Amino acid sequence: MDKFLLQQQVLERLAEDLQQAEQAARAAHEVATHEENIAENKYDTLGLEAAYLATGQARRAEAIRQAMAHWRQFRPSPYDASKGIQLGALVCLVDADDKQQHLFLGPDGGSMKLLSGAQIVQVISREAPLGRALLGKCEGDEVLLPLAPHRQQFEVLRVD
C-alpha cells in the first residue's frame, strides 16, 4: 500500500466533505435571511433555527479546512522498529478470530475508510482510542482496547 496515495484519497474525500458543508451553510444562510422567514411572533423560530444551522455548518467547514491543512503538511515517514508505531504507520492487526484489519495512522480529521487495491484501510488519528493504544507498539505486540462491555484484543501483524 502506498501511503502517498492514501493521503491523496483522504484529501480528496475531505475536499468533497468541505464542498458539501459549504453548500449546506449557504442554503441554511439563505433560509435564515429570506424575507418570508422573518419572525412574526416569539414562536416563529424558523429563521433563528436556520441561522444556528448555518453557523454550525460554517464551523464544520472550517474544521474540515484545518484537517485538510494538516493532511497537506503531513509527511509519513518509514516505519522505525526502534520507535514503534508512530504517526504515518500502516498497520495490519489480527484479532482472536484471525480477522485482519488494516489501519493508517494519520493526523486528526481523517477518520474514514479507503480502498487500496482490494484492501479496505481504516484511517484513524492518534487521538482515537485504538490510535493511542497502537503508539509505540511493534510487530508481534499485543494491543488491548478496553471497550464496554468487554475488551478487544489484537496482535500487530505487520507495520509499514
Coordinates of N, CA and C in Angstrom, one line a residue:
M1 N 0.8 -1.2 0.0 CA 0.0 0.0 0.0 C 0.9 1.2 0.0
D2 N 0.5 2.2 -0.8 CA 1.2 3.4 -0.9 C 0.6 4.5 0.0
K3 N 1.4 5.0 1.0 CA 1.0 6.0 1.9 C 0.6 7.3 1.2
F4 N 1.4 7.7 0.2 CA 1.1 8.9 -0.5 C -0.2 8.8 -1.2
L5 N -0.6 7.7 -1.8 CA -1.9 7.5 -2.5 C -3.0 7.6 -1.5
L6 N -2.8 7.0 -0.3 CA -3.8 7.0 0.8 C -4.0 8.5 1.2
Q7 N -2.9 9.2 1.4 CA -3.0 10.6 1.8 C -3.8 11.4 0.7
Q8 N -3.6 11.1 -0.5 CA -4.3 11.8 -1.6 C -5.8 11.5 -1.6
Q9 N -6.1 10.3 -1.3 CA -7.5 9.9 -1.1 C -8.2 10.6 0.0
V10 N -7.5 10.7 1.1 CA -8.0 11.5 2.3 C -8.3 12.9 1.9
L11 N -7.3 13.5 1.2 CA -7.5 14.9 0.8 C -8.7 15.1 -0.2
E12 N -8.9 14.1 -1.1 CA -10.0 14.2 -2.0 C -11.3 14.1 -1.3
R13 N -11.4 13.1 -0.3 CA -12.6 12.9 0.5 C -12.9 14.2 1.3
L14 N -11.9 14.8 1.9 CA -12.1 16.0 2.7 C -12.5 17.1 1.8
A15 N -12.0 17.2 0.6 CA -12.5 18.3 -0.3 C -13.9 18.1 -0.6
E16 N -14.4 16.9 -0.8 CA -15.8 16.6 -1.1 C -16.6 17.0 0.1
D17 N -16.2 16.6 1.3 CA -16.9 17.0 2.6 C -17.0 18.5 2.7
L18 N -15.9 19.2 2.4 CA -15.9 20.6 2.5 C -16.9 21.3 1.6
Q19 N -16.9 20.8 0.3 CA -17.9 21.3 -0.6 C -19.3 21.1 -0.1
Q20 N -19.6 20.0 0.4 CA -21.0 19.7 1.0 C -21.3 20.6 2.1
A21 N -20.3 20.8 3.0 CA -20.5 21.6 4.2 C -20.8 23.1 3.8
E22 N -20.0 23.6 2.8 CA -20.2 24.9 2.3 C -21.5 25.1 1.7
Q23 N -22.0 24.1 0.9 CA -23.3 24.2 0.3 C -24.4 24.2 1.3
A24 N -24.2 23.4 2.3 CA -25.2 23.4 3.4 C -25.3 24.7 4.2
A25 N -24.1 25.3 4.4 CA -24.0 26.5 5.1 C -24.7 27.6 4.3
R26 N -24.5 27.7 3.0 CA -25.1 28.7 2.1 C -26.6 28.5 2.1
A27 N -27.1 27.2 2.0 CA -28.5 27.0 1.9 C -29.2 27.4 3.3
A28 N -28.6 27.1 4.4 CA -29.1 27.5 5.7 C -29.1 29.0 5.8
H29 N -28.1 29.6 5.4 CA -28.0 31.1 5.4 C -29.1 31.7 4.6
E30 N -29.3 31.2 3.4 CA -30.4 31.7 2.6 C -31.8 31.6 3.3
V31 N -32.0 30.5 3.9 CA -33.3 30.3 4.6 C -33.3 31.3 5.8
A32 N -32.2 31.4 6.5 CA -32.2 32.3 7.7 C -32.5 33.8 7.3
T33 N -32.0 34.2 6.2 CA -32.1 35.6 5.8 C -33.3 35.9 4.8
H34 N -34.0 34.9 4.4 CA -35.1 35.1 3.5 C -36.2 35.9 4.1
E35 N -36.8 36.8 3.4 CA -37.8 37.7 3.9 C -39.0 37.0 4.4
E36 N -39.4 35.8 3.9 CA -40.5 35.1 4.4 C -40.3 34.5 5.7
N37 N -39.1 34.4 6.2 CA -38.8 33.8 7.4 C -38.5 34.8 8.6
I38 N -38.9 36.0 8.4 CA -38.8 37.0 9.4 C -39.9 36.6 10.5
A39 N -39.4 36.6 11.7 CA -40.3 36.1 12.8 C -41.5 37.1 13.0
E40 N -42.7 36.6 13.0 CA -43.9 37.4 13.3 C -44.3 37.4 14.7
N41 N -43.8 36.4 15.5 CA -44.0 36.3 16.9 C -42.9 35.5 17.6
K42 N -43.0 35.4 18.9 CA -41.9 34.7 19.6 C -41.9 33.2 19.3
Y43 N -42.9 32.6 18.8 CA -43.0 31.2 18.4 C -42.5 30.9 17.0
D44 N -42.3 31.9 16.2 CA -41.9 31.8 14.9 C -40.4 31.8 14.8
T45 N -39.8 30.6 14.9 CA -38.3 30.5 15.1 C -37.6 29.9 13.9
L46 N -38.2 29.7 12.7 CA -37.6 29.1 11.6 C -36.3 29.8 11.2
G47 N -36.4 31.1 11.1 CA -35.2 31.9 10.7 C -34.1 31.8 11.7
L48 N -34.4 31.8 13.0 CA -33.4 31.6 14.1 C -32.8 30.2 14.0
E49 N -33.6 29.2 13.8 CA -33.1 27.8 13.7 C -32.2 27.7 12.5
A50 N -32.5 28.3 11.4 CA -31.7 28.2 10.2 C -30.4 29.0 10.4
A51 N -30.4 30.0 11.2 CA -29.2 30.8 11.5 C -28.3 29.9 12.3
Y52 N -28.8 29.2 13.3 CA -28.0 28.3 14.1 C -27.4 27.2 13.2
L53 N -28.2 26.7 12.3 CA -27.7 25.6 11.4 C -26.6 26.2 10.5
A54 N -26.8 27.4 10.0 CA -25.8 28.0 9.1 C -24.5 28.2 9.9
T55 N -24.5 28.6 11.1 CA -23.3 28.8 12.0 C -22.6 27.4 12.2
G56 N -23.4 26.4 12.5 CA -22.8 25.1 12.7 C -22.2 24.5 11.5
Q57 N -22.8 24.7 10.3 CA -22.2 24.2 9.1 C -20.9 25.0 8.7
A58 N -20.9 26.3 9.0 CA -19.7 27.1 8.8 C -18.6 26.6 9.7
R59 N -18.9 26.3 10.9 CA -17.9 25.8 11.8 C -17.3 24.4 11.3
R60 N -18.3 23.6 10.8 CA -17.9 22.3 10.3 C -16.9 22.5 9.1
A61 N -17.3 23.4 8.2 CA -16.4 23.7 7.1 C -15.0 24.2 7.5
E62 N -15.0 25.0 8.5 CA -13.7 25.5 9.0 C -12.9 24.3 9.6
A63 N -13.5 23.4 10.3 CA -12.8 22.2 10.9 C -12.3 21.4 9.7
I64 N -13.0 21.2 8.7 CA -12.5 20.4 7.5 C -11.4 21.1 6.8
R65 N -11.4 22.5 6.7 CA -10.3 23.2 6.2 C -9.0 23.0 7.0
Q66 N -9.2 23.0 8.3 CA -8.0 22.8 9.2 C -7.5 21.3 9.0
A67 N -8.4 20.4 8.9 CA -7.9 19.0 8.7 C -7.2 18.9 7.4
M68 N -7.7 19.5 6.4 CA -7.0 19.5 5.1 C -5.6 20.1 5.2
A69 N -5.5 21.1 5.9 CA -4.2 21.8 6.1 C -3.2 20.8 6.8
H70 N -3.7 20.1 7.8 CA -2.9 19.1 8.5 C -2.5 18.0 7.6
W71 N -3.4 17.5 6.8 CA -3.1 16.4 5.9 C -2.2 16.8 4.7
R72 N -2.2 18.1 4.3 CA -1.3 18.6 3.3 C 0.1 18.7 3.8
Q73 N 0.2 19.0 5.0 CA 1.6 19.2 5.7 C 2.2 17.8 6.1
F74 N 1.3 16.8 6.2 CA 1.7 15.5 6.7 C 2.7 14.8 5.8
R75 N 3.8 14.3 6.4 CA 4.8 13.6 5.6 C 5.0 12.3 6.4
P76 N 4.3 11.2 6.0 CA 4.5 9.9 6.6 C 6.0 9.4 6.5
S77 N 6.5 9.0 7.5 CA 7.9 8.5 7.5 C 7.9 7.0 7.5
P78 N 9.0 6.4 7.0 CA 9.1 4.9 7.1 C 9.0 4.4 8.5
Y79 N 8.5 3.2 8.7 CA 8.5 2.6 10.0 C 9.9 2.3 10.5
D80 N 10.0 2.7 11.8 CA 11.3 2.5 12.5 C 11.0 1.7 13.7
A81 N 11.4 0.4 13.7 CA 11.1 -0.6 14.7 C 11.6 -0.1 16.1
S82 N 12.7 0.7 16.1 CA 13.2 1.2 17.4 C 12.3 2.2 18.1
K83 N 11.4 2.9 17.3 CA 10.4 3.8 17.9 C 9.0 3.2 18.0
G84 N 8.8 2.1 17.3 CA 7.5 1.5 17.2 C 6.5 2.3 16.3
I85 N 5.3 2.0 16.5 CA 4.3 2.6 15.6 C 4.2 4.1 16.0
Q86 N 4.3 4.9 14.9 CA 4.1 6.4 15.1 C 3.1 6.9 14.0
L87 N 2.9 8.2 14.1 CA 2.0 8.8 13.1 C 2.6 8.5 11.7
G88 N 1.7 8.1 10.8 CA 2.1 7.7 9.4 C 2.3 6.2 9.2
A89 N 2.1 5.4 10.2 CA 2.3 4.0 10.1 C 1.1 3.3 9.4
L90 N 1.4 2.4 8.6 CA 0.3 1.5 8.0 C 0.4 0.2 8.8
V91 N -0.7 -0.2 9.5 CA -0.6 -1.3 10.4 C -1.7 -2.3 10.0
C92 N -1.3 -3.6 10.1 CA -2.2 -4.7 9.9 C -2.3 -5.4 11.3
L93 N -3.6 -5.4 11.8 CA -3.9 -6.1 13.1 C -4.6 -7.4 12.8
V94 N -4.5 -8.3 13.7 CA -5.3 -9.5 13.6 C -6.0 -9.8 15.0
D95 N -7.2 -10.2 15.0 CA -7.9 -10.4 16.2 C -7.9 -11.9 16.5
A96 N -8.6 -12.3 17.6 CA -8.6 -13.7 18.1 C -9.3 -14.6 17.1
D97 N -10.1 -14.0 16.2 CA -10.8 -14.9 15.2 C -10.0 -14.9 13.8
D98 N -8.8 -14.4 13.9 CA -7.9 -14.3 12.7 C -8.4 -13.3 11.6
K99 N -9.3 -12.4 12.0 CA -9.8 -11.4 11.1 C -8.7 -10.2 11.1
Q100 N -8.3 -9.9 9.9 CA -7.3 -8.8 9.7 C -8.0 -7.5 9.5
Q101 N -7.3 -6.5 10.0 CA -7.8 -5.1 9.9 C -6.6 -4.2 9.5
H102 N -6.7 -3.4 8.5 CA -5.6 -2.5 8.0 C -5.9 -1.1 8.4
L103 N -4.9 -0.4 9.1 CA -5.1 0.9 9.6 C -4.0 1.8 9.1
F104 N -4.4 3.1 8.9 CA -3.4 4.1 8.5 C -3.5 5.2 9.6
L105 N -2.4 5.4 10.4 CA -2.4 6.3 11.5 C -2.1 7.7 10.9
G106 N -3.0 8.6 10.9 CA -2.8 9.9 10.3 C -3.2 11.0 11.2
P107 N -3.1 12.3 10.7 CA -3.5 13.5 11.5 C -4.9 13.5 11.8
D108 N -5.3 14.3 12.7 CA -6.8 14.5 13.1 C -7.6 14.8 11.8
G109 N -8.9 14.5 11.9 CA -9.8 14.9 10.9 C -9.9 14.0 9.7
G110 N -9.3 12.9 9.7 CA -9.3 12.0 8.6 C -9.9 10.7 8.8
S111 N -10.8 10.5 9.8 CA -11.4 9.3 10.2 C -12.3 8.8 9.1
M112 N -11.8 7.8 8.3 CA -12.6 7.3 7.1 C -12.1 6.0 6.7
K113 N -12.9 5.3 5.9 CA -12.4 4.1 5.2 C -12.1 4.3 3.8
L114 N -10.9 3.8 3.4 CA -10.4 4.0 2.0 C -10.2 2.6 1.4
L115 N -10.1 2.6 0.1 CA -9.8 1.4 -0.7 C -8.4 1.5 -1.3
S116 N -7.6 0.5 -1.0 CA -6.2 0.5 -1.6 C -6.1 -0.9 -2.3
G117 N -6.3 -0.9 -3.6 CA -6.3 -2.1 -4.3 C -7.6 -2.8 -3.9
A118 N -7.5 -4.0 -3.3 CA -8.6 -4.8 -2.8 C -8.8 -4.7 -1.3
Q119 N -7.9 -3.9 -0.7 CA -7.9 -3.8 0.8 C -8.7 -2.6 1.3
I120 N -9.5 -2.8 2.3 CA -10.1 -1.6 3.0 C -9.1 -1.2 4.0
V121 N -8.9 0.1 4.1 CA -7.9 0.7 5.0 C -8.7 1.7 5.9
Q122 N -8.7 1.5 7.2 CA -9.4 2.5 8.1 C -8.3 3.5 8.5
V123 N -8.7 4.8 8.2 CA -7.8 5.9 8.6 C -8.2 6.3 10.0
I124 N -7.2 6.4 10.9 CA -7.5 6.8 12.3 C -6.5 7.8 12.7
S125 N -6.8 8.6 13.8 CA -5.8 9.5 14.3 C -5.2 8.9 15.6
R126 N -4.2 9.6 16.0 CA -3.5 9.1 17.3 C -4.4 9.5 18.5
E127 N -5.4 10.3 18.3 CA -6.3 10.6 19.4 C -7.4 9.6 19.5
A128 N -7.7 8.8 18.6 CA -8.7 7.7 18.7 C -8.2 6.7 19.7
P129 N -9.1 6.0 20.4 CA -8.6 5.0 21.4 C -7.7 4.0 20.8
L130 N -8.0 3.5 19.6 CA -7.1 2.5 19.0 C -5.8 3.1 18.6
G131 N -5.9 4.3 18.1 CA -4.6 5.0 17.7 C -3.7 5.2 18.9
R132 N -4.3 5.6 20.1 CA -3.4 5.8 21.3 C -2.9 4.5 21.7
A133 N -3.7 3.4 21.6 CA -3.2 2.1 22.0 C -2.1 1.5 21.1
L134 N -2.0 2.0 19.9 CA -1.0 1.5 18.9 C 0.3 2.2 19.1
L135 N 0.3 3.4 19.5 CA 1.6 4.2 19.6 C 2.6 3.4 20.3
G136 N 3.8 3.3 19.7 CA 5.0 2.7 20.3 C 5.0 1.2 20.2
K137 N 3.9 0.5 19.7 CA 3.9 -0.9 19.6 C 4.7 -1.4 18.4
C138 N 5.1 -2.6 18.4 CA 5.9 -3.2 17.3 C 5.2 -4.4 16.8
E139 N 5.7 -5.0 15.7 CA 5.2 -6.2 15.1 C 5.3 -7.3 16.2
G140 N 4.2 -8.1 16.3 CA 4.1 -9.1 17.3 C 3.6 -8.7 18.7
D141 N 3.5 -7.4 18.9 CA 2.9 -6.9 20.2 C 1.4 -7.1 20.2
E142 N 0.9 -7.2 21.5 CA -0.5 -7.3 21.7 C -1.0 -5.9 22.0
V143 N -2.2 -5.6 21.5 CA -2.9 -4.4 21.7 C -4.2 -4.7 22.4
L144 N -4.5 -4.1 23.6 CA -5.7 -4.2 24.3 C -6.5 -3.0 24.2
L145 N -7.8 -3.1 23.9 CA -8.7 -1.9 23.7 C -9.9 -2.2 24.6
P146 N -9.9 -1.6 25.8 CA -11.0 -1.8 26.7 C -12.2 -1.0 26.3
L147 N -13.2 -1.7 25.8 CA -14.5 -1.1 25.4 C -15.6 -1.8 26.1
A148 N -16.5 -1.0 26.6 CA -17.7 -1.6 27.3 C -18.5 -2.4 26.3
P149 N -19.0 -3.6 26.7 CA -18.9 -4.3 27.9 C -17.7 -5.2 28.0
H150 N -16.9 -5.4 27.0 CA -15.8 -6.2 27.0 C -14.6 -5.5 26.4
R151 N -13.5 -6.2 26.4 CA -12.3 -5.6 25.8 C -11.9 -6.3 24.5
Q152 N -11.3 -5.6 23.6 CA -10.9 -6.2 22.3 C -9.4 -6.4 22.4
Q153 N -8.9 -7.5 21.8 CA -7.5 -7.8 21.8 C -7.1 -8.1 20.4
F154 N -5.9 -7.5 20.0 CA -5.4 -7.6 18.7 C -3.9 -7.9 18.8
E155 N -3.4 -8.4 17.7 CA -1.9 -8.6 17.6 C -1.5 -7.8 16.4
V156 N -0.4 -7.0 16.6 CA 0.2 -6.3 15.4 C 0.9 -7.3 14.5
L157 N 0.3 -7.5 13.4 CA 0.9 -8.5 12.4 C 2.0 -7.9 11.6
R158 N 1.7 -6.7 11.0 CA 2.7 -6.0 10.1 C 2.6 -4.5 10.3
V159 N 3.8 -3.9 10.1 CA 3.8 -2.4 10.2 C 4.7 -1.9 9.0
D160 N 4.2 -1.0 8.3 CA 4.9 -0.4 7.2 C 5.1 1.1 7.4

